[in-house]
Amino acid sequence: MQGYDKYAFEPFAVTVDLAVLTIRAGRLQVLLVERGQEPYAGRWALPGGFVLPDESAETAARRELAEETGLADVSGLHLEQLRTYSEPDRDPRMRVVSVAYTALLPDAPEPRGGGDAASARWLPYDGPGPLAFDHDRILADAHHRVGAKLEYSCLATAFCPPEFTLGELQRVYETVWGTELDRPNFRRKVLATSGFVEAVPGAARLTGGRGKPAALYRAGPATALHPPLLRPSREGRPS
Amino acid sequence: MQGYDKYAFEPFAVTVDLAVLTIRAGRLQVLLVERGQEPYAGRWALPGGFVLPDESAETAARRELAEETGLADVSGLHLEQLRTYSEPDRDPRMRVVSVAYTALLPDAPEPRGGGDAASARWLPYDGPGPLAFDHDRILADAHHRVGAKLEYSCLATAFCPPEFTLGELQRVYETVWGTELDRPNFRRKVLATSGFVEAVPGAARLTGGRGKPAALYRAGPATALHPPLLRPSREGRPS
DNA sequence: CTCTTTATAGTCCTACTGACTATTAAGGAG
DNA sequence: CTCCTTAATAGTCAGTAGGACTATAAAGAG
């Protein structure tokens, strides 16, 4: 790798794939597009596209995210590189190396198909059978990563609107992990972690609630949880 | 991303870069090659090279690892994808997207330059000034990742020979984290984590030791640490 | 007004861990 | 051989985090 001219190399197409996750109707949902052409015509796929000549993968991912969600301002959303998939046969048409990103959205409006792709839609994480290409694996990796990061980072607030209740925050953990948490213990842990959330000055929330109105919180300045908030029981958090 | 023919895309060169870490002489050391040509002639760089047409990035990384270290059997070494670096200007000659990997080695023989590259050498992690390209950042990311994974995974044994003492294992933590740990507490924690290490049937080690001979252990079947072994004090473990 | 629902407050009790002290078993210096 | 140093191993003790659980408060539904 000292002088490129001395070495032959094959040029690859480089794309980004997006695993965009949100919580709607109490379920973990994914943004998917339906493929209209072969291969995998009719299958659901993760949104994505080519990295343009003057873009970094990160820039391309954020551009695609804006196009596929139709959101005007996508700058505040959590976007994080997941990993790169480069198996030679992952796309039957040509050699494509794909840099996968995970994005987390709070409220999740139904996407208006304002981009180049066919209309993207929210679908339940466990819902639609096998995805196109290796997207099942990418999506599973994204879910695994997000579940793990909930334990030791403040990532959960990325699923919440700017102001949220501790009940909503707890539902994020429960939905992603697929477990139930003890409410008093969850409150105690979150409030004891300085910088995780901070109370909104003078507010409570009543409108839609069926029970006692809950206090509102905002995401705090912290990014890491010390000590972590471990998921209950079951052993094994590989990789 | 439904039909590639409809979209223009630029072909990129795809490479792998390796952050190969080991512990030698009580210090964290990195495998580096000296660049002979511009750009960055004379600077140290991470070993790496092009992904070949029929290779995945993972395969290419393992091939480069074997070439650069000169080790005959590289199959047992810990190799893990770090992340992908794709800034358009990261290589002044052309557009290169690089998939970075982190590898951990136990004993660390001085590499015999048996590959295509100029002789690779072990250098202290904090040693050689600025590296070529964006390799300083890649190396820092690798160090950060390894430090974080020591907390919640059994990765530390990847730095150790097949049979090791708990003192050696502790030195891995101390060297990577740059902190000192309490020895009795470390022992208690490691031995209490089932599957982390297991005692070698009937053996102790005396030869080189200045003190009481230590018992030998092997890596156990576990991959994750529950609960984690957190580094002392200082807050903040970002990303 | 009562029941249901959700938020919030507080109490045990156990396990984990940080900070120690003590003991054992080598090698080295005299 | 004896003392000293070094490192491994054993054990103690207290503070704390967290799991399980009970109790109270404040809304809406009927």
Coordinates of C-alpha atoms (C1' of nucleotides) in Angstrom, one line a residue:
Chain A
M1 CA 0.0 0.0 0.0
Q2 CA 2.9 2.3 -0.6
G3 CA 2.4 3.1 -4.2
Y4 CA -1.0 2.4 -5.6
D5 CA 0.2 2.4 -9.2
K6 CA 2.2 -0.8 -8.6
Y7 CA -0.9 -2.7 -7.5
A8 CA -3.9 -3.8 -9.5
F9 CA -7.2 -3.4 -7.7
E10 CA -10.8 -3.8 -8.7
P11 CA -13.0 -0.8 -8.3
F12 CA -16.1 -1.4 -6.1
A13 CA -19.4 0.3 -5.9
V14 CA -19.9 1.7 -2.4
T15 CA -23.3 2.2 -0.9
V16 CA -24.9 3.0 2.4
D17 CA -27.7 1.0 3.9
L18 CA -29.9 2.5 6.7
A19 CA -31.4 0.6 9.6
V20 CA -33.8 3.3 10.7
L21 CA -35.5 2.4 14.0
T22 CA -38.4 4.0 15.9
I23 CA -41.0 3.1 18.4
R24 CA -44.6 3.3 17.2
A25 CA -47.6 1.9 18.8
G26 CA -45.5 0.4 21.5
R27 CA -43.6 -1.7 18.9
L28 CA -40.1 -1.5 17.4
Q29 CA -40.5 -0.5 13.8
V30 CA -38.2 -0.2 10.9
L31 CA -38.2 2.0 7.8
L32 CA -38.3 -0.3 4.7
V33 CA -38.8 0.2 1.0
E34 CA -40.4 -2.3 -1.3
R35 CA -38.3 -3.4 -4.2
G36 CA -39.8 -3.1 -7.6
Q37 CA -37.2 -4.8 -9.7
E38 CA -35.1 -7.9 -9.7
P39 CA -33.3 -9.2 -7.8
Y40 CA -35.6 -9.6 -4.8
A41 CA -38.5 -7.9 -6.6
G42 CA -41.4 -7.4 -4.2
R43 CA -39.2 -7.9 -1.1
W44 CA -38.7 -5.3 1.5
A45 CA -35.3 -3.8 1.8
L46 CA -33.5 -1.3 3.9
P47 CA -33.3 2.2 2.3
G48 CA -30.0 3.2 1.0
G49 CA -28.1 4.3 -2.1
F50 CA -24.7 5.0 -3.6
V51 CA -22.1 7.2 -2.0
L52 CA -21.6 10.1 -4.4
P53 CA -18.1 11.1 -5.6
D54 CA -17.7 14.0 -3.2
E55 CA -19.4 12.5 -0.2
S56 CA -18.3 10.6 2.8
A57 CA -20.4 7.6 3.8
E58 CA -21.7 9.5 6.7
T59 CA -22.8 12.4 4.5
A60 CA -24.5 10.0 2.1
A61 CA -26.3 8.2 5.0
R62 CA -27.7 11.5 6.3
R63 CA -28.7 12.5 2.8
E64 CA -30.5 9.2 2.3
L65 CA -32.1 9.5 5.7
A66 CA -33.6 12.9 4.8
E67 CA -34.8 11.6 1.4
E68 CA -36.4 8.5 2.7
T69 CA -38.1 9.9 5.8
G70 CA -39.1 13.1 4.1
L71 CA -38.1 15.0 7.2
A72 CA -37.1 18.6 6.7
D73 CA -34.5 18.7 9.4
V74 CA -32.6 15.5 9.9
S75 CA -29.6 17.1 11.6
G76 CA -30.6 16.3 15.1
L77 CA -31.3 12.6 14.6
H78 CA -29.0 10.0 16.0
L79 CA -27.0 8.4 13.1
E80 CA -24.2 6.0 13.8
Q81 CA -22.1 3.8 11.7
L82 CA -22.9 0.1 12.3
R83 CA -20.5 -1.8 10.2
T84 CA -19.5 -2.6 6.6
Y85 CA -20.7 -5.6 4.6
S86 CA -18.5 -6.7 1.9
E87 CA -19.2 -10.3 1.0
P88 CA -18.4 -10.8 -2.7
D89 CA -21.8 -12.3 -3.5
R90 CA -24.0 -10.1 -1.4
D91 CA -25.4 -8.4 -4.5
P92 CA -25.8 -10.7 -7.5
R93 CA -25.5 -7.9 -10.1
M94 CA -22.1 -6.6 -9.1
R95 CA -19.5 -6.1 -6.4
V96 CA -21.0 -3.8 -3.9
V97 CA -19.5 -2.8 -0.5
S98 CA -22.1 -1.4 1.8
V99 CA -21.5 0.8 4.9
A100 CA -24.5 0.3 7.1
Y101 CA -25.8 3.0 9.5
T102 CA -28.2 2.9 12.3
A103 CA -30.6 5.8 12.8
L104 CA -33.0 6.3 15.7
L105 CA -36.1 8.5 15.4
P106 CA -38.4 9.7 18.1
D107 CA -41.9 10.5 17.0
A108 CA -42.0 8.8 13.6
P109 CA -44.4 10.4 11.2
E110 CA -45.4 8.2 8.3
P111 CA -42.8 9.0 5.7
R112 CA -43.9 10.9 2.6
G113 CA -42.2 9.5 -0.4
G114 CA -40.3 12.6 -1.2
G115 CA -37.2 11.0 -2.5
D116 CA -36.0 9.0 -5.4
A117 CA -37.1 5.7 -3.9
A118 CA -40.5 4.1 -3.9
S119 CA -42.4 5.1 -0.8
A120 CA -40.7 4.0 2.3
R121 CA -42.9 2.7 5.1
W122 CA -42.7 1.8 8.8
L123 CA -43.1 -1.9 9.4
P124 CA -42.8 -3.9 12.7
Y125 CA -39.3 -5.1 13.4
D126 CA -40.5 -8.7 13.6
G127 CA -43.0 -8.3 10.8
P128 CA -42.0 -8.7 7.2
G129 CA -40.5 -12.0 6.3
P130 CA -37.0 -12.2 4.8
L131 CA -35.6 -8.9 3.5
A132 CA -33.7 -8.5 0.3
F133 CA -29.9 -9.1 0.0
D134 CA -28.2 -9.5 3.4
H135 CA -30.5 -6.9 5.0
D136 CA -31.9 -9.3 7.5
R137 CA -28.5 -9.7 9.0
I138 CA -27.8 -5.9 8.9
L139 CA -31.1 -5.3 10.7
A140 CA -30.4 -7.9 13.3
D141 CA -26.9 -6.4 13.8
A142 CA -28.5 -3.0 14.3
H143 CA -31.0 -4.3 16.8
H144 CA -28.2 -6.1 18.7
R145 CA -26.1 -3.0 18.8
V146 CA -28.9 -0.7 19.9
G147 CA -29.9 -3.1 22.6
A148 CA -26.3 -3.3 23.9
K149 CA -25.8 0.5 23.8
L150 CA -28.9 1.1 25.8
E151 CA -27.1 -0.6 28.7
Y152 CA -24.1 1.7 28.9
S153 CA -25.1 4.8 27.0
C154 CA -27.8 7.5 27.1
L155 CA -28.9 6.4 23.6
A156 CA -32.5 5.7 24.8
T157 CA -33.4 9.4 24.7
A158 CA -32.8 9.4 20.9
F159 CA -36.1 7.4 20.7
C160 CA -37.9 10.1 22.6
P161 CA -39.3 13.5 21.7
P162 CA -37.5 16.5 23.1
E163 CA -39.6 16.3 26.3
F164 CA -40.7 13.0 27.6
T165 CA -41.8 11.2 30.7
L166 CA -39.9 8.5 32.5
G167 CA -42.6 6.1 31.5
E168 CA -41.9 6.7 27.9
L169 CA -38.2 6.3 28.5
Q170 CA -38.8 3.0 30.2
R171 CA -41.0 1.8 27.3
V172 CA -38.0 2.4 25.0
Y173 CA -35.9 -0.1 27.0
E174 CA -38.7 -2.5 27.3
T175 CA -39.5 -2.4 23.6
V176 CA -36.0 -2.8 22.4
W177 CA -35.1 -5.4 24.9
G178 CA -38.4 -7.2 24.8
T179 CA -38.5 -7.4 28.6
E180 CA -40.4 -5.8 31.4
L181 CA -38.7 -3.6 33.9
D182 CA -39.7 -2.6 37.4
R183 CA -40.9 0.9 37.3
P184 CA -39.7 2.2 40.7
N185 CA -36.3 0.7 40.2
F186 CA -36.0 2.1 36.7
R187 CA -36.9 5.6 38.0
R188 CA -34.4 5.3 40.8
K189 CA -31.6 4.2 38.4
V190 CA -32.3 6.9 35.8
L191 CA -32.6 9.8 38.3
A192 CA -29.5 8.6 40.1
T193 CA -27.4 8.8 37.0
S194 CA -26.4 12.5 36.8
G195 CA -26.8 14.0 33.4
F196 CA -28.9 11.3 31.9
V197 CA -32.2 13.3 32.1
E198 CA -33.0 16.7 33.7
A199 CA -36.4 17.9 34.7
V200 CA -38.3 20.4 32.6
P201 CA -38.6 23.5 34.9
G202 CA -42.3 23.7 35.7
A203 CA -44.4 21.3 33.9
A204 CA -46.4 18.1 34.1
R205 CA -48.5 16.3 31.6
L206 CA -52.0 15.3 31.7
T207 CA -53.8 15.5 28.4
G208 CA -53.8 12.0 27.0
G209 CA -52.9 10.2 30.2
R210 CA -55.1 7.8 31.9
G211 CA -53.4 7.9 35.3
K212 CA -51.5 10.4 37.4
P213 CA -49.8 13.0 35.3
A214 CA -46.1 12.4 34.9
A215 CA -43.3 14.9 35.1
L216 CA -41.5 15.8 32.0
Y217 CA -37.8 15.4 31.4
R218 CA -35.2 16.4 28.8
A219 CA -32.1 14.6 27.7
G220 CA -29.2 15.6 29.8
P221 CA -25.6 16.3 28.8
A222 CA -24.3 12.8 29.7
T223 CA -23.5 10.3 27.0
A224 CA -22.5 7.3 29.1
L225 CA -24.1 5.5 31.9
H226 CA -21.9 4.8 35.0
P227 CA -22.6 2.2 36.2
P228 CA -24.5 0.7 33.3
L229 CA -28.2 -0.2 33.3
L230 CA -28.0 -3.9 32.7
R231 CA -30.8 -5.9 31.2
P232 CA -32.4 -8.4 33.5
S233 CA -31.3 -12.0 33.9
R234 CA -30.4 -13.8 30.7
E235 CA -26.7 -14.3 30.2
G236 CA -24.8 -13.6 27.0
R237 CA -24.2 -10.3 25.3
P238 CA -21.8 -11.6 22.6
S239 CA -19.4 -9.8 20.3
Chain B
M1 CA -31.2 1.4 -5.1
Q2 CA -33.7 -0.6 -7.0
G3 CA -31.9 -0.8 -10.4
Y4 CA -28.3 0.1 -10.4
D5 CA -28.2 0.9 -14.1
K6 CA -30.4 3.9 -13.6
Y7 CA -27.9 5.5 -11.3
A8 CA -24.5 6.9 -11.9
F9 CA -21.9 6.0 -9.4
E10 CA -18.2 6.4 -9.0
P11 CA -16.1 3.3 -8.4
F12 CA -14.0 3.5 -5.3
A13 CA -10.9 1.7 -4.3
V14 CA -11.6 -0.4 -1.2
T15 CA -8.8 -1.2 1.2
V16 CA -8.4 -2.7 4.7
D17 CA -6.2 -1.1 7.4
L18 CA -5.1 -3.1 10.4
A19 CA -4.6 -1.9 13.9
V20 CA -2.6 -4.8 15.3
L21 CA -2.1 -4.5 19.1
T22 CA 0.0 -6.5 21.5
I23 CA 1.6 -6.1 24.8
R24 CA 5.4 -6.3 24.8
A25 CA 7.7 -5.3 27.6
G26 CA 4.7 -4.1 29.7
R27 CA 3.7 -1.6 27.1
L28 CA 0.9 -1.5 24.5
Q29 CA 2.5 -1.8 21.1
V30 CA 1.3 -1.4 17.5
L31 CA 2.4 -3.1 14.3
L32 CA 3.5 -0.3 11.9
V33 CA 5.2 -0.1 8.5
E34 CA 7.4 2.8 7.3
R35 CA 6.2 4.4 4.1
G36 CA 8.9 4.6 1.4
Q37 CA 7.0 6.8 -1.0
E38 CA 4.9 10.0 -1.2
P39 CA 2.6 10.9 0.2
Y40 CA 3.7 10.7 3.8
A41 CA 7.1 9.2 2.8
G42 CA 9.1 8.3 5.9
R43 CA 6.0 8.3 8.1
W44 CA 4.7 5.3 10.0
A45 CA 1.5 3.8 8.8
L46 CA -0.9 1.0 9.7
P47 CA -0.4 -2.1 7.6
G48 CA -3.1 -2.8 5.0
G49 CA -3.8 -3.2 1.4
F50 CA -6.4 -3.5 -1.3
V51 CA -9.4 -5.9 -1.1
L52 CA -9.0 -8.3 -3.9
P53 CA -11.8 -9.0 -6.4
D54 CA -13.0 -12.2 -4.8
E55 CA -12.3 -11.3 -1.2
S56 CA -14.5 -10.0 1.6
A57 CA -12.9 -7.3 3.7
E58 CA -12.6 -9.8 6.5
T59 CA -10.7 -12.2 4.3
A60 CA -8.4 -9.5 3.0
A61 CA -7.7 -8.3 6.6
R62 CA -6.7 -11.8 7.7
R63 CA -4.5 -12.2 4.6
E64 CA -2.8 -8.9 5.3
L65 CA -2.4 -9.9 8.9
A66 CA -0.6 -13.1 8.0
E67 CA 1.6 -11.3 5.5
E68 CA 2.6 -8.4 7.8
T69 CA 3.2 -10.4 10.9
G70 CA 4.9 -13.3 9.1
L71 CA 3.0 -15.8 11.4
A72 CA 2.2 -19.1 9.9
D73 CA -1.1 -19.7 11.6
V74 CA -3.1 -16.6 11.9
S75 CA -6.5 -18.3 12.2
G76 CA -6.7 -18.2 16.0
L77 CA -6.0 -14.5 16.4
H78 CA -8.7 -12.1 17.4
L79 CA -9.7 -10.0 14.4
E80 CA -12.6 -7.7 14.5
Q81 CA -14.0 -5.0 12.2
L82 CA -13.5 -1.6 13.7
R83 CA -15.3 0.8 11.4
T84 CA -15.0 2.2 7.9
Y85 CA -13.3 5.5 7.0
S86 CA -14.5 7.2 3.8
E87 CA -13.7 10.9 3.9
P88 CA -13.2 12.0 0.3
D89 CA -9.8 13.5 1.0
R90 CA -8.3 10.9 3.3
D91 CA -5.9 9.8 0.5
P92 CA -4.6 12.6 -1.7
R93 CA -4.0 10.3 -4.7
M94 CA -7.5 8.9 -5.2
R95 CA -10.7 8.1 -3.6
V96 CA -10.1 5.2 -1.1
V97 CA -12.6 3.8 1.3
S98 CA -10.9 1.8 4.0
V99 CA -12.4 -0.8 6.3
A100 CA -10.4 -0.8 9.5
Y101 CA -9.9 -3.9 11.6
T102 CA -8.4 -4.4 15.0
A103 CA -6.3 -7.5 15.8
L104 CA -5.0 -8.6 19.1
L105 CA -1.8 -10.7 19.5
P106 CA -0.5 -12.6 22.5
D107 CA 3.2 -13.2 22.5
A108 CA 4.3 -10.9 19.7
P109 CA 7.4 -12.1 17.9
E110 CA 9.2 -9.4 16.0
P111 CA 7.7 -9.7 12.5
R112 CA 9.8 -11.1 9.8
G113 CA 9.1 -9.0 6.7
G114 CA 7.8 -12.0 4.7
G115 CA 5.1 -10.1 2.8
D116 CA 4.9 -7.6 0.1
A117 CA 5.3 -4.6 2.4
A118 CA 8.4 -3.1 3.8
S119 CA 9.3 -4.7 7.1
A120 CA 6.7 -4.1 9.7
R121 CA 7.8 -3.4 13.2
W122 CA 6.3 -3.2 16.7
L123 CA 6.3 0.3 18.1
P124 CA 4.9 1.7 21.4
Y125 CA 1.4 2.9 21.1
D126 CA 2.3 6.4 22.3
G127 CA 5.6 6.3 20.5
P128 CA 5.9 7.4 16.9
G129 CA 4.6 10.9 16.2
P130 CA 1.9 11.5 13.7
L131 CA 1.1 8.6 11.4
A132 CA 0.3 8.7 7.7
F133 CA -3.2 9.5 6.4
D134 CA -5.9 9.3 9.0
H135 CA -4.2 6.4 10.8
D136 CA -3.8 8.3 14.0
R137 CA -7.6 8.5 14.3
I138 CA -8.0 4.8 13.3
L139 CA -5.5 3.8 15.9
A140 CA -7.1 5.9 18.6
D141 CA -10.5 4.5 17.7
A142 CA -9.1 1.0 18.0
H143 CA -7.6 1.7 21.4
H144 CA -10.8 3.2 22.6
R145 CA -12.8 0.2 21.4
V146 CA -10.4 -2.3 22.9
G147 CA -10.5 -0.5 26.2
A148 CA -14.2 -0.5 26.3
K149 CA -14.6 -4.1 25.3
L150 CA -12.3 -5.2 28.1
E151 CA -15.0 -4.0 30.5
Y152 CA -17.8 -6.2 29.3
S153 CA -16.2 -9.0 27.3
C154 CA -13.5 -11.7 27.8
L155 CA -11.4 -10.0 25.2
A156 CA -8.4 -9.7 27.5
T157 CA -7.4 -13.3 27.0
A158 CA -6.7 -12.5 23.4
F159 CA -3.6 -10.7 24.5
C160 CA -2.4 -13.7 26.5
P161 CA -0.7 -16.9 25.4
P162 CA -2.7 -20.1 25.7
E163 CA -1.8 -20.5 29.3
F164 CA -1.3 -17.5 31.5
T165 CA -1.4 -16.3 35.1
L166 CA -3.9 -14.0 36.6
G167 CA -1.1 -11.5 37.0
E168 CA -0.5 -11.5 33.3
L169 CA -4.2 -11.0 32.7
Q170 CA -4.3 -8.1 35.1
R171 CA -1.4 -6.5 33.4
V172 CA -3.4 -6.6 30.1
Y173 CA -6.1 -4.5 31.8
E174 CA -3.6 -2.2 33.4
T175 CA -1.7 -1.6 30.2
V176 CA -4.6 -0.9 27.9
W177 CA -6.4 1.2 30.5
G178 CA -3.4 2.9 31.8
T179 CA -4.5 2.4 35.4
E180 CA -3.5 0.2 38.3
L181 CA -5.9 -2.4 39.7
D182 CA -6.1 -3.9 43.1
R183 CA -4.8 -7.5 42.7
P184 CA -7.0 -9.3 45.2
N185 CA -10.1 -7.6 43.9
F186 CA -9.1 -8.4 40.3
R187 CA -8.6 -12.1 41.2
R188 CA -11.9 -12.3 43.0
K189 CA -13.8 -10.7 40.1
V190 CA -12.2 -12.8 37.4
L191 CA -12.6 -16.1 39.3
A192 CA -16.2 -15.3 40.2
T193 CA -17.1 -14.8 36.5
S194 CA -17.9 -18.3 35.4
G195 CA -16.3 -19.2 32.1
F196 CA -13.9 -16.4 31.9
V197 CA -10.9 -18.5 32.8
E198 CA -10.4 -22.0 33.9
A199 CA -7.5 -23.5 35.8
V200 CA -5.0 -25.7 34.0
P201 CA -5.3 -29.1 35.6
G202 CA -2.1 -29.6 37.6
A203 CA 0.4 -26.9 37.0
A204 CA 2.1 -23.9 38.6
R205 CA 4.8 -21.7 37.2
L206 CA 8.1 -20.9 38.7
T207 CA 10.8 -20.5 36.2
G208 CA 11.2 -16.8 35.7
G209 CA 9.2 -15.6 38.6
R210 CA 10.7 -13.6 41.4
G211 CA 7.9 -14.3 43.8
K212 CA 5.5 -17.1 44.7
P213 CA 4.7 -19.2 41.6
A214 CA 1.4 -18.4 40.1
A215 CA -1.3 -20.8 39.0
L216 CA -1.9 -21.2 35.3
Y217 CA -5.2 -20.6 33.6
R218 CA -6.7 -20.9 30.1
A219 CA -9.4 -18.9 28.4
G220 CA -12.8 -20.2 29.2
P221 CA -15.8 -20.6 27.0
A222 CA -17.5 -17.3 28.1
T223 CA -17.4 -14.3 25.8
A224 CA -19.2 -11.7 27.9
L225 CA -18.7 -10.5 31.4
H226 CA -21.8 -10.3 33.6
P227 CA -21.6 -8.0 35.4
P228 CA -18.9 -6.0 33.7
L229 CA -15.5 -5.3 35.0
L230 CA -15.6 -1.5 35.1
R231 CA -12.5 0.6 35.0
P232 CA -11.9 2.6 38.1
S233 CA -13.1 6.2 38.7
R234 CA -13.1 8.5 35.8
E235 CA -16.4 9.2 34.2
G236 CA -17.2 9.2 30.5
R237 CA -16.9 6.3 28.1
P238 CA -18.3 8.0 25.0
S239 CA -19.7 6.6 21.8
Chain C
dC1 C1' -68.1 8.1 44.2
dT2 C1' -65.6 4.2 43.2
dC3 C1' -62.5 1.7 40.3
dT4 C1' -58.8 1.5 37.3
dT5 C1' -54.6 3.3 35.8
dT6 C1' -50.2 5.4 36.1
dA7 C1' -46.8 8.1 38.6
dT8 C1' -44.2 8.5 42.6
dA9 C1' -42.2 7.4 47.4
dG10 C1' -40.0 4.5 50.3
dT11 C1' -38.3 -0.2 52.5
dC12 C1' -35.9 -4.4 52.8
dC13 C1' -32.1 -7.4 51.8
dT14 C1' -28.6 -9.4 48.9
dA15 C1' -24.6 -9.2 45.9
dC16 C1' -20.9 -6.7 44.2
dT17 C1' -17.0 -4.1 44.9
dG18 C1' -13.4 -0.8 46.8
dA19 C1' -10.1 -0.6 50.4
dC20 C1' -7.6 -3.1 53.4
dT21 C1' -4.6 -6.7 56.1
dA22 C1' -2.5 -11.2 56.4
dT23 C1' -0.2 -15.2 54.8
dT24 C1' 2.5 -18.1 51.6
dA25 C1' 6.2 -19.2 48.6
dA26 C1' 9.5 -18.4 45.7
dG27 C1' 14.6 -15.8 44.6
dG28 C1' 18.5 -12.9 46.0
dA29 C1' 22.0 -10.7 49.1
dG30 C1' 24.7 -11.1 52.9
Chain D
dC1 C1' 21.3 -20.4 56.3
dT2 C1' 18.8 -16.2 57.3
dC3 C1' 16.7 -12.1 56.2
dC4 C1' 14.7 -9.3 52.7
dT5 C1' 12.2 -8.6 48.7
dT6 C1' 8.7 -9.8 45.5
dA7 C1' 4.6 -11.6 44.0
dA8 C1' 0.5 -14.8 44.7
dT9 C1' -3.2 -15.9 47.4
dA10 C1' -6.6 -15.7 51.3
dG11 C1' -9.6 -13.2 53.9
dT12 C1' -12.1 -9.1 56.2
dC13 C1' -15.2 -5.1 56.4
dA14 C1' -18.0 -1.5 55.0
dG15 C1' -20.5 1.1 51.5
dT16 C1' -23.5 0.9 47.7
dA17 C1' -26.1 -0.6 43.8
dG18 C1' -30.0 -3.0 42.6
dG19 C1' -33.9 -6.7 42.7
dA20 C1' -38.3 -7.4 44.9
dC21 C1' -41.9 -5.4 47.0
dT22 C1' -45.4 -2.2 49.5
dA23 C1' -47.7 2.2 49.8
dT24 C1' -49.5 6.5 48.4
dA25 C1' -51.0 10.2 45.1
dA26 C1' -53.5 11.9 41.2
dA27 C1' -55.7 11.6 37.2
dG28 C1' -59.8 9.5 33.9
dA29 C1' -63.7 6.1 33.2
dG30 C1' -67.9 4.2 34.5

